[in-house]
């Protein structure tokens, strides 16, 4: 099972957003289960659960983990294909955010558009790397800082911009024929409080 995977297909996204199916995915992320086992956990008839499992399986969100005999019946044990899922903006391709349409470094909406592009691009890269059976070279840095004042935050952003810009100028090799372009996204935003995350 993957830790996280990206849903790019609009139909698979719609299937995953159904409340019953989302609950089944959560149950199956915890471990393999049969329709009969899940029926008791989600309070639905086994036949209904089986219908939802087949739909999830058809869209690649769950897979067969094994089979076991129970009396005269062979139970199919299903498992989620990932512990968690992210829906790519490709699922809404016609209305996906485009950060090139409006560039404003201080806009939260532009930051959101950048985040959406990051999900879309990395999701597509993961899919391509998996098909090619290759590893994907990425890097991410995540941290928190408490600023004493708005002036300190502004100074931090200024220094961060200068430092990252200097690194880009130092290592950018636009004429390198064997080189490969990489996108750099750096974001600063307030941390959500625990009550805001619920």
JSON list of C-alpha atoms in Angstrom, two decimals:
[
{"chain": "A", "resi": 1, "resn": "UNK", "atom": "CA", "xyz": [0.00, 0.00, 0.00]},
{"chain": "A", "resi": 2, "resn": "UNK", "atom": "CA", "xyz": [1.24, 3.45, -0.89]},
{"chain": "A", "resi": 3, "resn": "UNK", "atom": "CA", "xyz": [1.40, 6.15, 1.78]},
{"chain": "A", "resi": 4, "resn": "UNK", "atom": "CA", "xyz": [-0.36, 8.68, -0.46]},
{"chain": "A", "resi": 5, "resn": "UNK", "atom": "CA", "xyz": [-1.51, 8.66, -4.06]},
{"chain": "A", "resi": 6, "resn": "UNK", "atom": "CA", "xyz": [-3.02, 11.24, -6.39]},
{"chain": "A", "resi": 7, "resn": "UNK", "atom": "CA", "xyz": [-6.40, 10.76, -8.05]},
{"chain": "A", "resi": 8, "resn": "UNK", "atom": "CA", "xyz": [-6.31, 12.34, -11.52]},
{"chain": "A", "resi": 9, "resn": "UNK", "atom": "CA", "xyz": [-9.38, 10.75, -13.13]},
{"chain": "A", "resi": 10, "resn": "UNK", "atom": "CA", "xyz": [-12.63, 12.78, -12.68]},
{"chain": "A", "resi": 11, "resn": "UNK", "atom": "CA", "xyz": [-14.76, 9.64, -12.27]},
{"chain": "A", "resi": 12, "resn": "UNK", "atom": "CA", "xyz": [-12.41, 8.19, -9.65]},
{"chain": "A", "resi": 13, "resn": "UNK", "atom": "CA", "xyz": [-12.49, 11.52, -7.81]},
{"chain": "A", "resi": 14, "resn": "UNK", "atom": "CA", "xyz": [-16.30, 11.51, -7.79]},
{"chain": "A", "resi": 15, "resn": "UNK", "atom": "CA", "xyz": [-16.33, 7.90, -6.57]},
{"chain": "A", "resi": 16, "resn": "UNK", "atom": "CA", "xyz": [-13.90, 8.71, -3.73]},
{"chain": "A", "resi": 17, "resn": "UNK", "atom": "CA", "xyz": [-15.95, 11.69, -2.57]},
{"chain": "A", "resi": 18, "resn": "UNK", "atom": "CA", "xyz": [-19.08, 9.64, -1.91]},
{"chain": "A", "resi": 19, "resn": "UNK", "atom": "CA", "xyz": [-19.39, 9.58, 1.93]},
{"chain": "A", "resi": 20, "resn": "UNK", "atom": "CA", "xyz": [-19.97, 5.81, 2.13]},
{"chain": "A", "resi": 21, "resn": "UNK", "atom": "CA", "xyz": [-17.07, 5.02, -0.18]},
{"chain": "A", "resi": 22, "resn": "UNK", "atom": "CA", "xyz": [-14.79, 7.47, 1.63]},
{"chain": "A", "resi": 23, "resn": "UNK", "atom": "CA", "xyz": [-15.63, 5.65, 4.88]},
{"chain": "A", "resi": 24, "resn": "UNK", "atom": "CA", "xyz": [-14.87, 2.28, 3.25]},
{"chain": "A", "resi": 25, "resn": "UNK", "atom": "CA", "xyz": [-11.53, 3.63, 2.01]},
{"chain": "A", "resi": 26, "resn": "UNK", "atom": "CA", "xyz": [-10.69, 4.76, 5.54]},
{"chain": "A", "resi": 27, "resn": "UNK", "atom": "CA", "xyz": [-11.59, 1.35, 6.97]},
{"chain": "A", "resi": 28, "resn": "UNK", "atom": "CA", "xyz": [-9.54, -0.45, 4.30]},
{"chain": "A", "resi": 29, "resn": "UNK", "atom": "CA", "xyz": [-6.55, 1.84, 4.86]},
{"chain": "A", "resi": 30, "resn": "UNK", "atom": "CA", "xyz": [-6.41, 0.34, 8.36]},
{"chain": "A", "resi": 31, "resn": "UNK", "atom": "CA", "xyz": [-6.17, -3.19, 6.96]},
{"chain": "A", "resi": 32, "resn": "UNK", "atom": "CA", "xyz": [-7.76, -5.71, 4.59]},
{"chain": "A", "resi": 33, "resn": "UNK", "atom": "CA", "xyz": [-11.41, -6.62, 5.13]},
{"chain": "A", "resi": 34, "resn": "UNK", "atom": "CA", "xyz": [-14.26, -8.42, 3.40]},
{"chain": "A", "resi": 35, "resn": "UNK", "atom": "CA", "xyz": [-17.63, -6.95, 2.50]},
{"chain": "A", "resi": 36, "resn": "UNK", "atom": "CA", "xyz": [-19.18, -8.87, 5.41]},
{"chain": "A", "resi": 37, "resn": "UNK", "atom": "CA", "xyz": [-16.62, -7.47, 7.86]},
{"chain": "A", "resi": 38, "resn": "UNK", "atom": "CA", "xyz": [-17.09, -3.93, 6.57]},
{"chain": "A", "resi": 39, "resn": "UNK", "atom": "CA", "xyz": [-20.89, -4.20, 6.64]},
{"chain": "A", "resi": 40, "resn": "UNK", "atom": "CA", "xyz": [-20.82, -4.44, 10.42]},
{"chain": "A", "resi": 41, "resn": "UNK", "atom": "CA", "xyz": [-18.37, -1.55, 10.73]},
{"chain": "A", "resi": 42, "resn": "UNK", "atom": "CA", "xyz": [-20.30, 0.88, 8.51]},
{"chain": "A", "resi": 43, "resn": "UNK", "atom": "CA", "xyz": [-23.84, -0.30, 9.30]},
{"chain": "A", "resi": 44, "resn": "UNK", "atom": "CA", "xyz": [-24.87, -1.29, 5.76]},
{"chain": "A", "resi": 45, "resn": "UNK", "atom": "CA", "xyz": [-26.01, -4.59, 4.23]},
{"chain": "A", "resi": 46, "resn": "UNK", "atom": "CA", "xyz": [-23.16, -6.73, 2.85]},
{"chain": "A", "resi": 47, "resn": "UNK", "atom": "CA", "xyz": [-24.62, -6.48, -0.70]},
{"chain": "A", "resi": 48, "resn": "UNK", "atom": "CA", "xyz": [-24.49, -2.68, -0.62]},
{"chain": "A", "resi": 49, "resn": "UNK", "atom": "CA", "xyz": [-20.94, -2.73, 0.71]},
{"chain": "A", "resi": 50, "resn": "UNK", "atom": "CA", "xyz": [-19.98, -5.20, -2.02]},
{"chain": "A", "resi": 51, "resn": "UNK", "atom": "CA", "xyz": [-21.46, -2.87, -4.67]},
{"chain": "A", "resi": 52, "resn": "UNK", "atom": "CA", "xyz": [-19.40, 0.07, -3.33]},
{"chain": "A", "resi": 53, "resn": "UNK", "atom": "CA", "xyz": [-16.25, -2.07, -3.15]},
{"chain": "A", "resi": 54, "resn": "UNK", "atom": "CA", "xyz": [-16.63, -3.12, -6.78]},
{"chain": "A", "resi": 55, "resn": "UNK", "atom": "CA", "xyz": [-17.00, 0.52, -7.77]},
{"chain": "A", "resi": 56, "resn": "UNK", "atom": "CA", "xyz": [-13.88, 1.48, -5.80]},
{"chain": "A", "resi": 57, "resn": "UNK", "atom": "CA", "xyz": [-11.99, -1.46, -7.32]},
{"chain": "A", "resi": 58, "resn": "UNK", "atom": "CA", "xyz": [-13.01, -0.49, -10.86]},
{"chain": "A", "resi": 59, "resn": "UNK", "atom": "CA", "xyz": [-11.41, 2.92, -10.30]},
{"chain": "A", "resi": 60, "resn": "UNK", "atom": "CA", "xyz": [-8.20, 1.53, -8.76]},
{"chain": "A", "resi": 61, "resn": "UNK", "atom": "CA", "xyz": [-8.87, 2.81, -5.24]},
{"chain": "A", "resi": 62, "resn": "UNK", "atom": "CA", "xyz": [-9.03, -0.65, -3.66]},
{"chain": "A", "resi": 63, "resn": "UNK", "atom": "CA", "xyz": [-7.51, -3.97, -4.68]},
{"chain": "A", "resi": 64, "resn": "UNK", "atom": "CA", "xyz": [-7.74, -7.64, -3.85]},
{"chain": "A", "resi": 65, "resn": "UNK", "atom": "CA", "xyz": [-5.58, -8.51, -0.85]},
{"chain": "A", "resi": 66, "resn": "UNK", "atom": "CA", "xyz": [-6.51, -12.19, -0.77]},
{"chain": "A", "resi": 67, "resn": "UNK", "atom": "CA", "xyz": [-9.34, -14.68, -0.52]},
{"chain": "A", "resi": 68, "resn": "UNK", "atom": "CA", "xyz": [-10.51, -17.00, 2.23]},
{"chain": "A", "resi": 69, "resn": "UNK", "atom": "CA", "xyz": [-13.07, -19.79, 2.47]},
{"chain": "A", "resi": 70, "resn": "UNK", "atom": "CA", "xyz": [-15.88, -19.29, 4.93]},
{"chain": "A", "resi": 71, "resn": "UNK", "atom": "CA", "xyz": [-18.20, -22.29, 4.75]},
{"chain": "A", "resi": 72, "resn": "UNK", "atom": "CA", "xyz": [-19.39, -22.63, 1.15]},
{"chain": "A", "resi": 73, "resn": "UNK", "atom": "CA", "xyz": [-18.44, -19.05, 0.31]},
{"chain": "A", "resi": 74, "resn": "UNK", "atom": "CA", "xyz": [-15.13, -17.56, -0.80]},
{"chain": "A", "resi": 75, "resn": "UNK", "atom": "CA", "xyz": [-14.71, -14.11, 0.73]},
{"chain": "A", "resi": 76, "resn": "UNK", "atom": "CA", "xyz": [-12.67, -11.52, -1.08]},
{"chain": "A", "resi": 77, "resn": "UNK", "atom": "CA", "xyz": [-10.44, -9.50, 1.25]},
{"chain": "A", "resi": 78, "resn": "UNK", "atom": "CA", "xyz": [-9.94, -6.00, -0.12]},
{"chain": "A", "resi": 79, "resn": "UNK", "atom": "CA", "xyz": [-7.44, -3.31, 0.82]},
{"chain": "A", "resi": 80, "resn": "UNK", "atom": "CA", "xyz": [-7.04, 0.35, -0.04]},
{"chain": "A", "resi": 81, "resn": "UNK", "atom": "CA", "xyz": [-4.36, 1.05, -2.65]},
{"chain": "A", "resi": 82, "resn": "UNK", "atom": "CA", "xyz": [-3.11, 3.93, -0.47]},
{"chain": "A", "resi": 83, "resn": "UNK", "atom": "CA", "xyz": [-3.31, 5.11, 3.12]},
{"chain": "A", "resi": 84, "resn": "UNK", "atom": "CA", "xyz": [-4.49, 8.50, 1.87]},
{"chain": "A", "resi": 85, "resn": "UNK", "atom": "CA", "xyz": [-5.54, 10.16, -1.37]},
{"chain": "A", "resi": 86, "resn": "UNK", "atom": "CA", "xyz": [-5.16, 13.62, -2.88]},
{"chain": "A", "resi": 87, "resn": "UNK", "atom": "CA", "xyz": [-7.42, 14.75, -5.71]},
{"chain": "A", "resi": 88, "resn": "UNK", "atom": "CA", "xyz": [-5.44, 16.42, -8.49]},
{"chain": "A", "resi": 89, "resn": "UNK", "atom": "CA", "xyz": [-6.72, 19.58, -10.16]},
{"chain": "A", "resi": 90, "resn": "UNK", "atom": "CA", "xyz": [-6.64, 17.45, -13.34]},
{"chain": "A", "resi": 91, "resn": "UNK", "atom": "CA", "xyz": [-9.90, 15.92, -12.10]},
{"chain": "A", "resi": 92, "resn": "UNK", "atom": "CA", "xyz": [-11.43, 19.35, -12.81]},
{"chain": "A", "resi": 93, "resn": "UNK", "atom": "CA", "xyz": [-9.20, 20.12, -15.79]},
{"chain": "A", "resi": 94, "resn": "UNK", "atom": "CA", "xyz": [-11.46, 22.77, -17.33]},
{"chain": "A", "resi": 95, "resn": "UNK", "atom": "CA", "xyz": [-11.45, 24.87, -14.16]},
{"chain": "A", "resi": 96, "resn": "UNK", "atom": "CA", "xyz": [-8.13, 23.97, -12.54]},
{"chain": "A", "resi": 97, "resn": "UNK", "atom": "CA", "xyz": [-6.16, 26.90, -11.08]},
{"chain": "A", "resi": 98, "resn": "UNK", "atom": "CA", "xyz": [-3.51, 28.48, -13.27]},
{"chain": "A", "resi": 99, "resn": "UNK", "atom": "CA", "xyz": [-0.88, 30.39, -11.27]},
{"chain": "A", "resi": 100, "resn": "UNK", "atom": "CA", "xyz": [0.41, 32.00, -14.48]},
{"chain": "A", "resi": 101, "resn": "UNK", "atom": "CA", "xyz": [-2.91, 33.78, -14.97]},
{"chain": "A", "resi": 102, "resn": "UNK", "atom": "CA", "xyz": [-2.36, 36.10, -12.00]},
{"chain": "A", "resi": 103, "resn": "UNK", "atom": "CA", "xyz": [0.98, 36.41, -10.24]},
{"chain": "A", "resi": 104, "resn": "UNK", "atom": "CA", "xyz": [0.99, 38.05, -6.81]},
{"chain": "A", "resi": 105, "resn": "UNK", "atom": "CA", "xyz": [3.54, 36.81, -4.28]},
{"chain": "A", "resi": 106, "resn": "UNK", "atom": "CA", "xyz": [1.50, 38.21, -1.39]},
{"chain": "A", "resi": 107, "resn": "UNK", "atom": "CA", "xyz": [-1.82, 36.69, -2.47]},
{"chain": "A", "resi": 108, "resn": "UNK", "atom": "CA", "xyz": [-3.15, 33.67, -0.56]},
{"chain": "A", "resi": 109, "resn": "UNK", "atom": "CA", "xyz": [-5.15, 32.70, -3.65]},
{"chain": "A", "resi": 110, "resn": "UNK", "atom": "CA", "xyz": [-2.01, 32.69, -5.79]},
{"chain": "A", "resi": 111, "resn": "UNK", "atom": "CA", "xyz": [-0.36, 30.48, -3.15]},
{"chain": "A", "resi": 112, "resn": "UNK", "atom": "CA", "xyz": [-3.35, 28.14, -3.42]},
{"chain": "A", "resi": 113, "resn": "UNK", "atom": "CA", "xyz": [-3.00, 28.06, -7.22]},
{"chain": "A", "resi": 114, "resn": "UNK", "atom": "CA", "xyz": [0.71, 27.21, -6.80]},
{"chain": "A", "resi": 115, "resn": "UNK", "atom": "CA", "xyz": [-0.20, 24.42, -4.37]},
{"chain": "A", "resi": 116, "resn": "UNK", "atom": "CA", "xyz": [-2.74, 23.05, -6.84]},
{"chain": "A", "resi": 117, "resn": "UNK", "atom": "CA", "xyz": [-0.14, 23.07, -9.62]},
{"chain": "A", "resi": 118, "resn": "UNK", "atom": "CA", "xyz": [2.29, 21.30, -7.27]},
{"chain": "A", "resi": 119, "resn": "UNK", "atom": "CA", "xyz": [-0.27, 18.55, -6.62]},
{"chain": "A", "resi": 120, "resn": "UNK", "atom": "CA", "xyz": [-1.05, 18.25, -10.34]},
{"chain": "A", "resi": 121, "resn": "UNK", "atom": "CA", "xyz": [2.57, 18.17, -11.50]},
{"chain": "A", "resi": 122, "resn": "UNK", "atom": "CA", "xyz": [3.94, 15.88, -8.78]},
{"chain": "A", "resi": 123, "resn": "UNK", "atom": "CA", "xyz": [0.96, 13.56, -9.22]},
{"chain": "A", "resi": 124, "resn": "UNK", "atom": "CA", "xyz": [1.65, 13.29, -12.95]},
{"chain": "A", "resi": 125, "resn": "UNK", "atom": "CA", "xyz": [5.37, 12.75, -12.27]},
{"chain": "A", "resi": 126, "resn": "UNK", "atom": "CA", "xyz": [4.60, 9.97, -9.77]},
{"chain": "A", "resi": 127, "resn": "UNK", "atom": "CA", "xyz": [2.32, 8.28, -12.30]},
{"chain": "A", "resi": 128, "resn": "UNK", "atom": "CA", "xyz": [4.95, 8.53, -15.03]},
{"chain": "A", "resi": 129, "resn": "UNK", "atom": "CA", "xyz": [7.76, 7.31, -12.78]},
{"chain": "A", "resi": 130, "resn": "UNK", "atom": "CA", "xyz": [5.67, 4.33, -11.66]},
{"chain": "A", "resi": 131, "resn": "UNK", "atom": "CA", "xyz": [4.92, 3.37, -15.27]},
{"chain": "A", "resi": 132, "resn": "UNK", "atom": "CA", "xyz": [8.61, 3.67, -16.16]},
{"chain": "A", "resi": 133, "resn": "UNK", "atom": "CA", "xyz": [9.59, 1.86, -12.93]},
{"chain": "A", "resi": 134, "resn": "UNK", "atom": "CA", "xyz": [11.92, 4.67, -12.02]},
{"chain": "A", "resi": 135, "resn": "UNK", "atom": "CA", "xyz": [12.46, 6.70, -8.88]},
{"chain": "A", "resi": 136, "resn": "UNK", "atom": "CA", "xyz": [11.46, 10.33, -8.86]},
{"chain": "A", "resi": 137, "resn": "UNK", "atom": "CA", "xyz": [14.06, 12.83, -7.60]},
{"chain": "A", "resi": 138, "resn": "UNK", "atom": "CA", "xyz": [12.29, 15.35, -5.36]},
{"chain": "A", "resi": 139, "resn": "UNK", "atom": "CA", "xyz": [13.02, 17.34, -2.22]},
{"chain": "A", "resi": 140, "resn": "UNK", "atom": "CA", "xyz": [10.78, 19.09, 0.26]},
{"chain": "A", "resi": 141, "resn": "UNK", "atom": "CA", "xyz": [11.44, 21.20, 3.32]},
{"chain": "A", "resi": 142, "resn": "UNK", "atom": "CA", "xyz": [8.78, 21.78, 5.95]},
{"chain": "A", "resi": 143, "resn": "UNK", "atom": "CA", "xyz": [9.14, 23.83, 9.10]},
{"chain": "A", "resi": 144, "resn": "UNK", "atom": "CA", "xyz": [7.54, 26.37, 11.38]},
{"chain": "A", "resi": 145, "resn": "UNK", "atom": "CA", "xyz": [8.74, 29.70, 12.68]},
{"chain": "A", "resi": 146, "resn": "UNK", "atom": "CA", "xyz": [7.10, 32.14, 15.10]},
{"chain": "A", "resi": 147, "resn": "UNK", "atom": "CA", "xyz": [7.66, 35.75, 14.11]},
{"chain": "A", "resi": 148, "resn": "UNK", "atom": "CA", "xyz": [7.73, 38.32, 16.88]},
{"chain": "A", "resi": 149, "resn": "UNK", "atom": "CA", "xyz": [6.19, 40.95, 14.60]},
{"chain": "A", "resi": 150, "resn": "UNK", "atom": "CA", "xyz": [4.93, 41.65, 11.10]},
{"chain": "A", "resi": 151, "resn": "UNK", "atom": "CA", "xyz": [8.17, 43.54, 10.50]},
{"chain": "A", "resi": 152, "resn": "UNK", "atom": "CA", "xyz": [10.19, 40.41, 11.35]},
{"chain": "A", "resi": 153, "resn": "UNK", "atom": "CA", "xyz": [8.02, 38.36, 8.97]},
{"chain": "A", "resi": 154, "resn": "UNK", "atom": "CA", "xyz": [8.62, 40.90, 6.18]},
{"chain": "A", "resi": 155, "resn": "UNK", "atom": "CA", "xyz": [12.38, 40.86, 6.84]},
{"chain": "A", "resi": 156, "resn": "UNK", "atom": "CA", "xyz": [12.37, 37.04, 6.80]},
{"chain": "A", "resi": 157, "resn": "UNK", "atom": "CA", "xyz": [10.55, 36.98, 3.46]},
{"chain": "A", "resi": 158, "resn": "UNK", "atom": "CA", "xyz": [13.00, 39.50, 2.04]},
{"chain": "A", "resi": 159, "resn": "UNK", "atom": "CA", "xyz": [16.03, 37.45, 3.18]},
{"chain": "A", "resi": 160, "resn": "UNK", "atom": "CA", "xyz": [14.42, 34.21, 1.99]},
{"chain": "A", "resi": 161, "resn": "UNK", "atom": "CA", "xyz": [13.73, 35.72, -1.43]},
{"chain": "A", "resi": 162, "resn": "UNK", "atom": "CA", "xyz": [17.29, 37.04, -1.73]},
{"chain": "A", "resi": 163, "resn": "UNK", "atom": "CA", "xyz": [18.84, 33.74, -0.60]},
{"chain": "A", "resi": 164, "resn": "UNK", "atom": "CA", "xyz": [16.76, 31.50, -2.85]},
{"chain": "A", "resi": 165, "resn": "UNK", "atom": "CA", "xyz": [17.18, 33.89, -5.79]},
{"chain": "A", "resi": 166, "resn": "UNK", "atom": "CA", "xyz": [20.97, 33.81, -5.29]},
{"chain": "A", "resi": 167, "resn": "UNK", "atom": "CA", "xyz": [20.93, 29.99, -5.30]},
{"chain": "A", "resi": 168, "resn": "UNK", "atom": "CA", "xyz": [18.85, 29.95, -8.47]},
{"chain": "A", "resi": 169, "resn": "UNK", "atom": "CA", "xyz": [21.27, 32.32, -10.20]},
{"chain": "A", "resi": 170, "resn": "UNK", "atom": "CA", "xyz": [24.26, 30.26, -8.99]},
{"chain": "A", "resi": 171, "resn": "UNK", "atom": "CA", "xyz": [23.01, 26.86, -10.18]},
{"chain": "A", "resi": 172, "resn": "UNK", "atom": "CA", "xyz": [20.77, 27.70, -13.14]},
{"chain": "A", "resi": 173, "resn": "UNK", "atom": "CA", "xyz": [22.34, 26.30, -16.32]},
{"chain": "A", "resi": 174, "resn": "UNK", "atom": "CA", "xyz": [19.88, 27.13, -19.11]},
{"chain": "A", "resi": 175, "resn": "UNK", "atom": "CA", "xyz": [22.36, 26.02, -21.83]},
{"chain": "A", "resi": 176, "resn": "UNK", "atom": "CA", "xyz": [23.12, 22.60, -20.30]},
{"chain": "A", "resi": 177, "resn": "UNK", "atom": "CA", "xyz": [21.90, 20.13, -22.95]},
{"chain": "A", "resi": 178, "resn": "UNK", "atom": "CA", "xyz": [21.80, 17.18, -20.55]},
{"chain": "A", "resi": 179, "resn": "UNK", "atom": "CA", "xyz": [20.21, 19.26, -17.78]},
{"chain": "A", "resi": 180, "resn": "UNK", "atom": "CA", "xyz": [16.66, 18.95, -16.56]},
{"chain": "A", "resi": 181, "resn": "UNK", "atom": "CA", "xyz": [14.42, 21.81, -15.48]},
{"chain": "A", "resi": 182, "resn": "UNK", "atom": "CA", "xyz": [13.12, 21.78, -11.90]},
{"chain": "A", "resi": 183, "resn": "UNK", "atom": "CA", "xyz": [10.40, 23.90, -10.32]},
{"chain": "A", "resi": 184, "resn": "UNK", "atom": "CA", "xyz": [11.02, 25.57, -6.96]},
{"chain": "A", "resi": 185, "resn": "UNK", "atom": "CA", "xyz": [8.10, 26.57, -4.76]},
{"chain": "A", "resi": 186, "resn": "UNK", "atom": "CA", "xyz": [8.68, 28.29, -1.43]},
{"chain": "A", "resi": 187, "resn": "UNK", "atom": "CA", "xyz": [5.66, 29.23, 0.66]},
{"chain": "A", "resi": 188, "resn": "UNK", "atom": "CA", "xyz": [5.12, 31.08, 3.91]},
{"chain": "A", "resi": 189, "resn": "UNK", "atom": "CA", "xyz": [1.66, 31.06, 5.50]},
{"chain": "A", "resi": 190, "resn": "UNK", "atom": "CA", "xyz": [0.19, 31.17, 9.00]},
{"chain": "A", "resi": 191, "resn": "UNK", "atom": "CA", "xyz": [-0.05, 27.83, 10.80]},
{"chain": "A", "resi": 192, "resn": "UNK", "atom": "CA", "xyz": [-3.58, 26.59, 11.42]},
{"chain": "A", "resi": 193, "resn": "UNK", "atom": "CA", "xyz": [-4.62, 26.34, 15.04]},
{"chain": "A", "resi": 194, "resn": "UNK", "atom": "CA", "xyz": [-5.91, 22.93, 16.17]},
{"chain": "A", "resi": 195, "resn": "UNK", "atom": "CA", "xyz": [-9.53, 24.17, 16.18]},
{"chain": "A", "resi": 196, "resn": "UNK", "atom": "CA", "xyz": [-9.19, 25.47, 12.59]},
{"chain": "A", "resi": 197, "resn": "UNK", "atom": "CA", "xyz": [-8.02, 22.04, 11.37]},
{"chain": "A", "resi": 198, "resn": "UNK", "atom": "CA", "xyz": [-11.08, 20.19, 12.71]}
]
